[in-house]
mmCIF file of C-alpha atoms in Angstrom:
data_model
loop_
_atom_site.group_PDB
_atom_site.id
_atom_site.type_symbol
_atom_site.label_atom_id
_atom_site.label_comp_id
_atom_site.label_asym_id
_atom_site.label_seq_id
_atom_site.Cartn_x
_atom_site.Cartn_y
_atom_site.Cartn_z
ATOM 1 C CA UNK A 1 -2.130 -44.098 15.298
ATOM 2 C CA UNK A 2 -2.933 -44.080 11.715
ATOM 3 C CA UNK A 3 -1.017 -40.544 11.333
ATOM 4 C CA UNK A 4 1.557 -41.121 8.688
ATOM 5 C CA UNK A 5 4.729 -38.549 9.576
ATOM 6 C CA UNK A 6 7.303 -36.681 6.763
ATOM 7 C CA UNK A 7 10.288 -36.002 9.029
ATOM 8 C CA UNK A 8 12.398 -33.126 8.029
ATOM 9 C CA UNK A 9 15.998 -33.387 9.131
ATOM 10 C CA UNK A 10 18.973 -35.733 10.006
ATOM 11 C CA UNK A 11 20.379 -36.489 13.729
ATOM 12 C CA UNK A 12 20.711 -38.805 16.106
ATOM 13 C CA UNK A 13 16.778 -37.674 17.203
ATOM 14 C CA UNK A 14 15.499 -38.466 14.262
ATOM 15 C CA UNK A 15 16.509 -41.857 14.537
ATOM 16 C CA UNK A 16 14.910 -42.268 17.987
ATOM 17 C CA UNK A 17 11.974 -40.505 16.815
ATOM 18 C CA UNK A 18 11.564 -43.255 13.522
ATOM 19 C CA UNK A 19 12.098 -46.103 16.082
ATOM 20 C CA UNK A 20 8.911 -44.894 18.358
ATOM 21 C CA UNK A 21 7.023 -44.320 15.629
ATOM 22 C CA UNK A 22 7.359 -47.789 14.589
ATOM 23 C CA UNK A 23 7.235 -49.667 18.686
ATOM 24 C CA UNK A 24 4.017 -47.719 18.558
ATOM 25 C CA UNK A 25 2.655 -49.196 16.008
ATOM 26 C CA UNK A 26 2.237 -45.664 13.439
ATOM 27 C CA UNK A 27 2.981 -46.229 10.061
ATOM 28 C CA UNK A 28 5.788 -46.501 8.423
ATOM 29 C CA UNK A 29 7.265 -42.602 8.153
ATOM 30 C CA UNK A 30 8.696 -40.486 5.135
ATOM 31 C CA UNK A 31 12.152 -39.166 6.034
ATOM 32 C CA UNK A 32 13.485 -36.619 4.059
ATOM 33 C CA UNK A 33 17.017 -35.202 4.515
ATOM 34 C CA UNK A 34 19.497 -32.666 2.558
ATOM 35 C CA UNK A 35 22.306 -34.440 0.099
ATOM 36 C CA UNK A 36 25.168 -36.225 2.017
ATOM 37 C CA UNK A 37 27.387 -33.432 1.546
ATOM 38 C CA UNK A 38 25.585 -31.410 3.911
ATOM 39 C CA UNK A 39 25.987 -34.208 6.806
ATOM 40 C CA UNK A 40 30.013 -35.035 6.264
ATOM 41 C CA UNK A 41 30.602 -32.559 9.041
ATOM 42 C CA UNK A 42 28.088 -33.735 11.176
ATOM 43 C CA UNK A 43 29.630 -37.098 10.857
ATOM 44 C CA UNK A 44 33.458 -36.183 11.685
ATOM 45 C CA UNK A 45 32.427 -34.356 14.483
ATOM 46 C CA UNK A 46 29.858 -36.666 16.114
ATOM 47 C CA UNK A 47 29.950 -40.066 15.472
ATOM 48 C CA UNK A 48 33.200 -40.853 17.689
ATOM 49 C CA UNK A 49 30.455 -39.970 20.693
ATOM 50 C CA UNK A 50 27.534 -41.827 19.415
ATOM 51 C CA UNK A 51 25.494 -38.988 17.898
ATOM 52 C CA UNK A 52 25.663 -39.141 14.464
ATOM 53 C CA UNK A 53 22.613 -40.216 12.781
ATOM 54 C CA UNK A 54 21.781 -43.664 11.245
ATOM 55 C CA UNK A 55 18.820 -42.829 9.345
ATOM 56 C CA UNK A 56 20.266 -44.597 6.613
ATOM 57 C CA UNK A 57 20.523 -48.120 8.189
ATOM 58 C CA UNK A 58 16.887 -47.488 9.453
ATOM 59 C CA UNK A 59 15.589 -47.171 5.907
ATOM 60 C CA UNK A 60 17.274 -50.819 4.985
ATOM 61 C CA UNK A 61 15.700 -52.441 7.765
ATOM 62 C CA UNK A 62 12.057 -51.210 6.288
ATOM 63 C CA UNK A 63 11.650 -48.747 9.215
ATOM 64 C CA UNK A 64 11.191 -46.031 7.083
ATOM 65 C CA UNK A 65 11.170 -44.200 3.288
ATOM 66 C CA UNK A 66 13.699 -42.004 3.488
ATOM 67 C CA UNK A 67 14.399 -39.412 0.507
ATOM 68 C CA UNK A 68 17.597 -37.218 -0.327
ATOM 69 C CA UNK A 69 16.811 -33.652 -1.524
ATOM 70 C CA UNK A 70 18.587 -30.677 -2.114
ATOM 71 C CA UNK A 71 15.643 -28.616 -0.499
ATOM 72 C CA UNK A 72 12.542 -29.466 0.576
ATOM 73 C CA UNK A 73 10.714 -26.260 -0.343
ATOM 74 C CA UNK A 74 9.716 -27.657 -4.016
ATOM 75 C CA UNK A 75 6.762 -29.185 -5.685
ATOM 76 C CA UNK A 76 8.815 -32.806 -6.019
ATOM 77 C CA UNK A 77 8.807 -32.818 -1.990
ATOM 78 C CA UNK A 78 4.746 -31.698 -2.302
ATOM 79 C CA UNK A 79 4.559 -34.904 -4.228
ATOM 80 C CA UNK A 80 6.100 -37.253 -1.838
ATOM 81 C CA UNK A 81 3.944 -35.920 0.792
ATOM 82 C CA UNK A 82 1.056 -36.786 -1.252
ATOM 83 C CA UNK A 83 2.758 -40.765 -3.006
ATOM 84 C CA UNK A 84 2.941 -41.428 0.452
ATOM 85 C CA UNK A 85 -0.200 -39.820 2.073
ATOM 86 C CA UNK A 86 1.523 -37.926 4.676
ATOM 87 C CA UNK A 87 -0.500 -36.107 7.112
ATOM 88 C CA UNK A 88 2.246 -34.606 9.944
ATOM 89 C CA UNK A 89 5.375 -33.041 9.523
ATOM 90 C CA UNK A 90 7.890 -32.748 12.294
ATOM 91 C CA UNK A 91 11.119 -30.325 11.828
ATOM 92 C CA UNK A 92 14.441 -32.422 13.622
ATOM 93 C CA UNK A 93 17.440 -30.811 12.835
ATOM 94 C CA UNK A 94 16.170 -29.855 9.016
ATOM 95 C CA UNK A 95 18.479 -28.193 7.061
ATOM 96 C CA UNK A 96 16.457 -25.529 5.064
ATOM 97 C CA UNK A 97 14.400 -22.791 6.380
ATOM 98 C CA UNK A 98 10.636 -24.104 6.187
ATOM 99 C CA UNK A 99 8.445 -21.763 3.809
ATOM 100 C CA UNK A 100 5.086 -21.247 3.363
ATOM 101 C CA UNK A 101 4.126 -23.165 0.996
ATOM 102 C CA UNK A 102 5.362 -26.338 2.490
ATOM 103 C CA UNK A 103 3.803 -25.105 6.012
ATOM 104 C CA UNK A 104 0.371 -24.350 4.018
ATOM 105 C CA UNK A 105 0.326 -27.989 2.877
ATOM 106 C CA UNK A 106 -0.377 -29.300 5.843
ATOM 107 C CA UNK A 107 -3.723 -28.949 7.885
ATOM 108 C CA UNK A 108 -1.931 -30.128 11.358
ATOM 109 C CA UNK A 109 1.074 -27.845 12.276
ATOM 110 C CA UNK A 110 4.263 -28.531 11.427
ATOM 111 C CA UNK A 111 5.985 -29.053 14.412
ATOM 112 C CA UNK A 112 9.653 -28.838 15.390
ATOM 113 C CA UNK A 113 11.862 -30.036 17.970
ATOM 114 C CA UNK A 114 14.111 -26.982 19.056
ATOM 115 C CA UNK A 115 17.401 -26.875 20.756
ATOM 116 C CA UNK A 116 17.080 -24.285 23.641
ATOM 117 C CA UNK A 117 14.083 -23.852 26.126
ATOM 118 C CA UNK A 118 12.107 -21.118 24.077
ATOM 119 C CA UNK A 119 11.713 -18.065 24.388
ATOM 120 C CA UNK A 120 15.226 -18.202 25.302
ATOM 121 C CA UNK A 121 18.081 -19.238 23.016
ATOM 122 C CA UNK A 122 16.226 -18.966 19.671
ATOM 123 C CA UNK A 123 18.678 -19.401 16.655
ATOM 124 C CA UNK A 124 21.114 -21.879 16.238
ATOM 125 C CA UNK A 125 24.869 -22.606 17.275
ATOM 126 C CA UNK A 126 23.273 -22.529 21.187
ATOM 127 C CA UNK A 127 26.152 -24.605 23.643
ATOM 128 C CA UNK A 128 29.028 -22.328 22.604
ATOM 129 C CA UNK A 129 26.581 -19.230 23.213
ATOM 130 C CA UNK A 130 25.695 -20.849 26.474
ATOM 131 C CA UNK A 131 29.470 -21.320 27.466
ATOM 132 C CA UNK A 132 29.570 -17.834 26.418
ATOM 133 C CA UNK A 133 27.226 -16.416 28.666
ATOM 134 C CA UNK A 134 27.959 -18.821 31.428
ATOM 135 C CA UNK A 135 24.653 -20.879 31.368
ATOM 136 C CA UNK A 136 24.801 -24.013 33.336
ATOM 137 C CA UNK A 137 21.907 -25.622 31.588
ATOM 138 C CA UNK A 138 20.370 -27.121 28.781
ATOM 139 C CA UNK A 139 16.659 -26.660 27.159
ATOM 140 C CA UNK A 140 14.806 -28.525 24.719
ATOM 141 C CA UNK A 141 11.384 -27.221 23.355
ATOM 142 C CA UNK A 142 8.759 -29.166 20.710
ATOM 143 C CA UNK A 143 6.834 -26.324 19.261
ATOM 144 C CA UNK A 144 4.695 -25.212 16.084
ATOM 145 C CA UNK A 145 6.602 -24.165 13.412
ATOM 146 C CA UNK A 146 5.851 -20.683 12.162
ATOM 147 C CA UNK A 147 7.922 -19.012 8.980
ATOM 148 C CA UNK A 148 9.235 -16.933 12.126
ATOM 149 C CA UNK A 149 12.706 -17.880 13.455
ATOM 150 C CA UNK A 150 11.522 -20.384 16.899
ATOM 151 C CA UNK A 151 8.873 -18.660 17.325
ATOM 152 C CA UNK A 152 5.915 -20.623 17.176
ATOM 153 C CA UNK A 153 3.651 -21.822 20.413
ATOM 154 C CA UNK A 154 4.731 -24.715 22.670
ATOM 155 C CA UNK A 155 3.723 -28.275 23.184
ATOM 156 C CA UNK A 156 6.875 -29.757 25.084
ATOM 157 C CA UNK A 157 9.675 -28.729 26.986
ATOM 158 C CA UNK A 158 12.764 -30.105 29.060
ATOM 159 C CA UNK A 159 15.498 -28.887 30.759
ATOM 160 C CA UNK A 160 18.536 -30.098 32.143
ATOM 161 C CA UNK A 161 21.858 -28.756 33.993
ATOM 162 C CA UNK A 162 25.232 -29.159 33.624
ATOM 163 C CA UNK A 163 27.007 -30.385 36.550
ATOM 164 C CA UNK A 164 30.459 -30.092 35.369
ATOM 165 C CA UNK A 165 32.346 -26.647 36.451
ATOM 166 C CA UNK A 166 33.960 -26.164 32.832
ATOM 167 C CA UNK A 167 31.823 -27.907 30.361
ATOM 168 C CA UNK A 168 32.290 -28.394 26.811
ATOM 169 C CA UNK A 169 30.034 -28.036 23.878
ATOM 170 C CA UNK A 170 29.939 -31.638 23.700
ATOM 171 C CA UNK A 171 28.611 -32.133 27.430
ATOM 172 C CA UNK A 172 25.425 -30.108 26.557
ATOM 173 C CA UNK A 173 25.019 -31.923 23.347
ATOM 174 C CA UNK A 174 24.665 -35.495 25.322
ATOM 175 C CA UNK A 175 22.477 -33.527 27.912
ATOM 176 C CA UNK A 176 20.247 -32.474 24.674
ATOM 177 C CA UNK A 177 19.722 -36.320 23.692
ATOM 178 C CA UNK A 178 18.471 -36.965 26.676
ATOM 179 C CA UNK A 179 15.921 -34.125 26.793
ATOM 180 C CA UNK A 180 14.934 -34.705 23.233
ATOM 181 C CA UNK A 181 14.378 -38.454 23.735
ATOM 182 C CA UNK A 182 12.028 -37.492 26.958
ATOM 183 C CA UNK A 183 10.125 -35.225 24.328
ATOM 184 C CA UNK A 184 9.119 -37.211 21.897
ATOM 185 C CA UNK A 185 8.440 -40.235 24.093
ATOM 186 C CA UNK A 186 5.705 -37.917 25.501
ATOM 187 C CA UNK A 187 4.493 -36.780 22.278
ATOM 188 C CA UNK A 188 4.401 -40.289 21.090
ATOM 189 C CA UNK A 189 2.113 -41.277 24.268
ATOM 190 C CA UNK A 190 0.370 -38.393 24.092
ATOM 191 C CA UNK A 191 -1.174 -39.373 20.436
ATOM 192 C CA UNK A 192 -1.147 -42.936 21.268
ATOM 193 C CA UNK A 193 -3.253 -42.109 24.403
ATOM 194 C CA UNK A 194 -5.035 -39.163 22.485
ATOM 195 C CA UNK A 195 -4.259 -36.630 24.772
ATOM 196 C CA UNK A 196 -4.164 -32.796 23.390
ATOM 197 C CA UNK A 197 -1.040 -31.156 23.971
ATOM 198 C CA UNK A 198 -2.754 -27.160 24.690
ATOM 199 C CA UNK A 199 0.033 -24.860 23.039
ATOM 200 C CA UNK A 200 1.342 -22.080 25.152
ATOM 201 C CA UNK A 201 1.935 -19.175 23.058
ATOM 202 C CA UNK A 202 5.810 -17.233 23.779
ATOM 203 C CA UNK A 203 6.640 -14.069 24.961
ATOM 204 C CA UNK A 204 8.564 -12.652 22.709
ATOM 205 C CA UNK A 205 9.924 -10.192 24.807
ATOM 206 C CA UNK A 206 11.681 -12.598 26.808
ATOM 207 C CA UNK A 207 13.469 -14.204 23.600
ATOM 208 C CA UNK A 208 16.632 -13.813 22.769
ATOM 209 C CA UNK A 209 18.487 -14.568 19.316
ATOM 210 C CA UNK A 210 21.728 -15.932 19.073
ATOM 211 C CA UNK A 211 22.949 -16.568 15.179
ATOM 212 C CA UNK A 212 24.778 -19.546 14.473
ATOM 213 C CA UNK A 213 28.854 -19.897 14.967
ATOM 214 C CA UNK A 214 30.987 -21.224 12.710
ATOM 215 C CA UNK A 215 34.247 -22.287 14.558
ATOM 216 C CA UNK A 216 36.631 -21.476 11.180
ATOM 217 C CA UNK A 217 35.329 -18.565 10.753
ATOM 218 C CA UNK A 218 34.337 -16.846 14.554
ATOM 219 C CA UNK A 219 36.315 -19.026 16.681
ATOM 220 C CA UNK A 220 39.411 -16.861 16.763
ATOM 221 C CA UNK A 221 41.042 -15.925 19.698
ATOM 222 C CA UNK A 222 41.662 -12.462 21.214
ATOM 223 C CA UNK A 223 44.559 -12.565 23.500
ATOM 224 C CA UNK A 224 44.126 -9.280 24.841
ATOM 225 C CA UNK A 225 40.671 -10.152 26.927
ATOM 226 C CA UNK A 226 39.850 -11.062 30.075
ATOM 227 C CA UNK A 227 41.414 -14.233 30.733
ATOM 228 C CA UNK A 228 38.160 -15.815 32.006
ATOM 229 C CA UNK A 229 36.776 -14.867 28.679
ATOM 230 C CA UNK A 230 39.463 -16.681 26.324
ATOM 231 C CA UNK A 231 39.183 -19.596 28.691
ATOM 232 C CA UNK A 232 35.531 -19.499 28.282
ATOM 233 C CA UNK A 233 35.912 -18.251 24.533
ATOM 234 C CA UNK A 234 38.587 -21.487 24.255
ATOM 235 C CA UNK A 235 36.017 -24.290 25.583
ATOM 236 C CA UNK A 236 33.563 -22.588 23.753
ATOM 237 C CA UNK A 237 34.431 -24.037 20.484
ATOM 238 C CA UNK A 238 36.012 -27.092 22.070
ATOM 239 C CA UNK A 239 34.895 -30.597 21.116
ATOM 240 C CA UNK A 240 33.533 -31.676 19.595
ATOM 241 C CA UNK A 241 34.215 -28.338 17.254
ATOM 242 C CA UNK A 242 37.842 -28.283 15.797
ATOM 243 C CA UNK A 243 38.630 -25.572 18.576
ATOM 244 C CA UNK A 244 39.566 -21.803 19.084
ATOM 245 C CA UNK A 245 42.262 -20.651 17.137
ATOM 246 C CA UNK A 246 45.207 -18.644 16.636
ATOM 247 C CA UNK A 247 48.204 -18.453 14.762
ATOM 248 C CA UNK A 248 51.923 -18.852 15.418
ATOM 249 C CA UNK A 249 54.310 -18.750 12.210
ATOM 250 C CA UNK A 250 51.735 -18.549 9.756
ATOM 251 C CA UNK A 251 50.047 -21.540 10.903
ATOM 252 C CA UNK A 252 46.521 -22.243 12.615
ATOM 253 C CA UNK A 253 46.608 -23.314 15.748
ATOM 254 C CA UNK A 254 43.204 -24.825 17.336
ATOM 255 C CA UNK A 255 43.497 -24.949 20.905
ATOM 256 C CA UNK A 256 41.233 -28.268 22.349
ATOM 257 C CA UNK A 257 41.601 -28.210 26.069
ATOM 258 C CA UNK A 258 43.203 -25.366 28.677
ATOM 259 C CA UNK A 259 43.144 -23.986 32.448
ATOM 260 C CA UNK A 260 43.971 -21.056 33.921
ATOM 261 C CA UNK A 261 46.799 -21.451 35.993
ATOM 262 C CA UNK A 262 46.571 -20.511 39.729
ATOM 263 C CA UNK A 263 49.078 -17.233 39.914
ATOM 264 C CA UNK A 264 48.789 -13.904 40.689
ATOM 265 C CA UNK A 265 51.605 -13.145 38.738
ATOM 266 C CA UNK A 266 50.259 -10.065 36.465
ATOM 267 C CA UNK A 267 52.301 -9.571 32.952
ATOM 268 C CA UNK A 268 51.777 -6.155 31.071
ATOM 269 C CA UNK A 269 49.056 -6.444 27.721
ATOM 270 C CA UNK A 270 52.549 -6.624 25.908
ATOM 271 C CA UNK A 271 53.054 -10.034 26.727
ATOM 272 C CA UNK A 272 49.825 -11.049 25.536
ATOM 273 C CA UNK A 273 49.739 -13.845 23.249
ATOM 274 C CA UNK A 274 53.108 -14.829 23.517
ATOM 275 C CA UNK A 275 54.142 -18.577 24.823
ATOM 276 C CA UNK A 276 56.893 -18.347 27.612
ATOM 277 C CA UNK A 277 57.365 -21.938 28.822
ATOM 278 C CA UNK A 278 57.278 -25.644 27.211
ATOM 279 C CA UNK A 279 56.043 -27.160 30.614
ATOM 280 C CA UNK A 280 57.977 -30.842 31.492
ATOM 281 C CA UNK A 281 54.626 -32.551 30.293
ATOM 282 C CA UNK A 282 54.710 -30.606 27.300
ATOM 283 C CA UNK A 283 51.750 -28.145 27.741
ATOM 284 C CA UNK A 284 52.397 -24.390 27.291
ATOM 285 C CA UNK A 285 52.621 -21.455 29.482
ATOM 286 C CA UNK A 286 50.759 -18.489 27.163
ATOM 287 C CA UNK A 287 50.243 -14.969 28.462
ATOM 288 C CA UNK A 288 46.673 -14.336 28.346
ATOM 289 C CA UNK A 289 44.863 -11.134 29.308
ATOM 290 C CA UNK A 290 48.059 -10.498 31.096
ATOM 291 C CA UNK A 291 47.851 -13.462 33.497
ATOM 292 C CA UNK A 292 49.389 -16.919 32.455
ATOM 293 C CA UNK A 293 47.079 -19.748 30.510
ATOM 294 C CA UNK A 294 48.319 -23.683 30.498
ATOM 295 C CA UNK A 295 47.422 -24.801 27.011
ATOM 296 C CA UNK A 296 47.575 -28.466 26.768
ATOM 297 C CA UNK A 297 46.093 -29.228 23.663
ATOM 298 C CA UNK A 298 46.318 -28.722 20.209
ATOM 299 C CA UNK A 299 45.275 -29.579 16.803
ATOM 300 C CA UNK A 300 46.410 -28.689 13.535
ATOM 301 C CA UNK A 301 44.525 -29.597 10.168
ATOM 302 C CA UNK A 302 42.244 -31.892 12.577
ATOM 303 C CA UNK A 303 44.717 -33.701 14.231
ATOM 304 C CA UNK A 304 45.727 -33.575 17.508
ATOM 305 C CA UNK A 305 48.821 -32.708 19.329
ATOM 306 C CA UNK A 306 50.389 -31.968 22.661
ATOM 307 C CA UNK A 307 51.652 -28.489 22.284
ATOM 308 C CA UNK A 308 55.201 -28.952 23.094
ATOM 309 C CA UNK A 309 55.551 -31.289 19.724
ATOM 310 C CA UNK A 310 54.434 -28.202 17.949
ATOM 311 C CA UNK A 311 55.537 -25.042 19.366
ATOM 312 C CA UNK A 312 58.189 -23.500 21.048
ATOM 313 C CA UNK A 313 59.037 -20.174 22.942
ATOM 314 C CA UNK A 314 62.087 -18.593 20.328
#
């Protein structure tokens, strides 16, 4: 327990992570995270569901040193490591791409605390590639960090499913707090206890690389697919991600929240895209890979509406 830890990254995890360190009686950690701009994001999106970091509050209470940097792959990070004697690195949620040099500085591995169940789902932007694909679960992995993309050997692993039948991107997110907590609790007890953690090397041939999805730019919608797709495609970049979009008069439309309504009524691909009913609550009928999609709701510029307020059928 005399380890002193650099953490690399902000999120909700790392703030768990600081508080163990500290219950367990380690030293005092370094924390160092990218410039603020680089979180606002993060912070719309998540803290309205309790998963937004305070890393910043730790540091006030004297739970940890915690350093702002535009990247940590330069000599003034080398000489924090070595002001405040670090000896372990752990990767949560860092920002920049880990080189060499930084990896070389250490003689324990750098480890880091991965967001899919490696091999599988290496890569980032992983719950709307799991709506995607239809995966009903949720894996966590602590591994060595390698200057390979996830690809390093395995300590720790957790997995979860998803028991709702249409999830959202933010349902696998709260399942991934959970698994990440239950990871670094063990590797906490597993130092205090000094138990070795044997790394299990991947199969690569198993992995699978998904690149990371930015809702403004990939999340728009194709009216013309299956409609199980664009329903899938919709929720997909659902909360908490500003939604799917379209437009209608020039204007982007995110759609938050649909369901594909029960009709065998089959429209030609000319209808496709178009709205044909304000519904008495206000929702939308939209043709949508020429069966009929309830949209009910909206946002526009990040604020929310019910569909009706904002669109019509002329």
């Amino acid at each position: 327990m005399n380890h002193r830890f650099v953490v690399f990254g902000k999120i909700i995890h790392t703030d768990y992570f600081i508080k163990l360190l500290n219950d367990n009686g380690f030293p005092k950690p370094l924390v160092i995270v990218s410039l603020d701009e680089e979180y606002y994001r993060d912070e719309r999106l998540l803290s309205k569901y309790g998963l937004y970091s305070n890393v910043e509050e730790l540091a006030d209470q004297g739970l940890c040193d915690l350093h702002k940097m535009k990247t940590i792959n330069c000599p003034e990070a080398i000489e924090l490591f070595k002001k405040y004697k670090v000896d372990n690195a752990i990767s949560i949620n860092c920002r920049n791409i880990i080189k060499k040099e930084i990896i070389d500085y250490f003689t324990n591995p750098i480890l880091n605390l991965h967001d899919s169940f490696l091999p599988d789902e290496r890569g980032g932007a992983l719950n709307s590639w799991r709506i995607l694909n239809g995966i009903n679960e949720v894996g966590n992995t602590l591994h060595i960090l390698e200057e390979g993309i996830d690809t390093g050997a395995i300590l720790l692993q957790e997995k979860t499913k998803i028991k709702k039948s249409r999830p959202q991107p933010i349902d696998y997110l709260l399942a991934e707090t959970d698994n990440c907590k239950k990871i670094l609790k063990n590797y906490v007890n597993s130092l205090v206890k000094s138990i070795n953690i044997k790394p299990v090397n991947q199969e690569n041939n198993k992995s699978y690389y998904y690149p990371r999805l930015y809702t403004e730019v990939n999340g728009i919608i194709n009216w013309n697919w299956d409609i199980d797709n664009i329903e899938m495609f919709i929720r997909a970049f659902s909360l908490p991600y500003p939604g799917a979009f379209s437009y209608y008069r020039d204007q982007k439309i995110h759609i938050l929240s649909c369901y594909i309504e029960d009709s065998k009524i089959s429209f030609h691909p000319f209808a496709n895209g178009k709205i044909v009913t304000i519904l008495d609550d206000n929702s939308v009928r939209v043709i949508a890979g020429c069966r009929s999609l309830i949209i009910n709701k909206v946002a526009i510029k990040n604020e929310e509406f019910v569909p009706g307020d904002v669109l019509d059928i002329k």
